[in-house]
XYZ file of C-alpha atoms in Angstrom:
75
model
C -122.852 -167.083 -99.690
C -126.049 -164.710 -99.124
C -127.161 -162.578 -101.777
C -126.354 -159.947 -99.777
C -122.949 -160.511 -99.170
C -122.486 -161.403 -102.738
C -123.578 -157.813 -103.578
C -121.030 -156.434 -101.167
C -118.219 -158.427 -102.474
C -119.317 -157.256 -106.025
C -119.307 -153.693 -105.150
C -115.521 -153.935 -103.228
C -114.182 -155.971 -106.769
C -115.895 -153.248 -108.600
C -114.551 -149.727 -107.345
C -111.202 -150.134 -108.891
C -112.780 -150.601 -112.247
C -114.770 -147.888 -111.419
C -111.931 -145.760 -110.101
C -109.818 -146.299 -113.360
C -112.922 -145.643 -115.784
C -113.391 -142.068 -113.748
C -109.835 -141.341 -113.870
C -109.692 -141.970 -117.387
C -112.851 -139.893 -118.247
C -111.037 -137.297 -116.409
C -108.163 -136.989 -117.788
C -109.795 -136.686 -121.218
C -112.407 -134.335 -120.652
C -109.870 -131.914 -118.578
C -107.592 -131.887 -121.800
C -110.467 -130.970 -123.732
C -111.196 -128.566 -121.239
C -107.796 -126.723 -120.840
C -107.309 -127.257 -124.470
C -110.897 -125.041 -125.287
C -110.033 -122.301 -122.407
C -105.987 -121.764 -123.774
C -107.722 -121.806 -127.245
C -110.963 -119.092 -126.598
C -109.690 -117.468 -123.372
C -105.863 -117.491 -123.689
C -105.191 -118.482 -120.043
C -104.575 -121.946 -118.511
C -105.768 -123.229 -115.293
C -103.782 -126.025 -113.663
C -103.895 -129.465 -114.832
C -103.639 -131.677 -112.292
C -106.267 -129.963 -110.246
C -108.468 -130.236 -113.339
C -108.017 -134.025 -113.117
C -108.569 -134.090 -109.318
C -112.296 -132.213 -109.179
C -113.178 -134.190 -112.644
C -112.297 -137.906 -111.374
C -114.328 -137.326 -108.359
C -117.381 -136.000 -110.300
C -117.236 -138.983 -112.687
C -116.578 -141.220 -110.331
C -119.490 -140.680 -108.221
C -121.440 -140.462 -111.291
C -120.373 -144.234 -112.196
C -121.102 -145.392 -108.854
C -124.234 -144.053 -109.605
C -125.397 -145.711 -112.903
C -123.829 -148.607 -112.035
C -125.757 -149.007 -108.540
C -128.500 -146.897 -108.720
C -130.247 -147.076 -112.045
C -132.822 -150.146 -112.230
C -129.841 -152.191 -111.364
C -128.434 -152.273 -114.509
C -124.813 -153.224 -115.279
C -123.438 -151.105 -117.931
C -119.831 -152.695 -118.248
């Protein structure tokens, strides 16, 4: 196997991990989130949405330490 398709494989095994680290990153900082703007602002904005726009924000982030920065694995 090339190094190139090893790299390939890598990154397909990968995005699940990836995927379940952003989810779970997202779940936690929109609780902290909804939690601060019920507490200071006495409204709430929907949850699940919240989740939604957050896992895709630290998900791309992830793919972009982990692929992106001096090639460094970070978990």
């Amino acid at each position: 196997m090339n190094n190139k398709t090893k790299k390939i494989l890598e990154f397909i095994l990968t995005l699940p991990i990836v995927l379940l680290f952003a989810v779970a990153y997202a779940t936690l900082t929109a609780s902290f989130i909804s939690l601060f703007i019920q507490f200071f602002f006495d409204f709430t904005i929907p949850f699940i949405s919240t989740i939604f726009v957050l896992s895709i924000l630290w998900f791309v982030s992830l793919i972009i330490i982990k692929y992106f920065h001096n090639k460094n694995k970070y978990y």
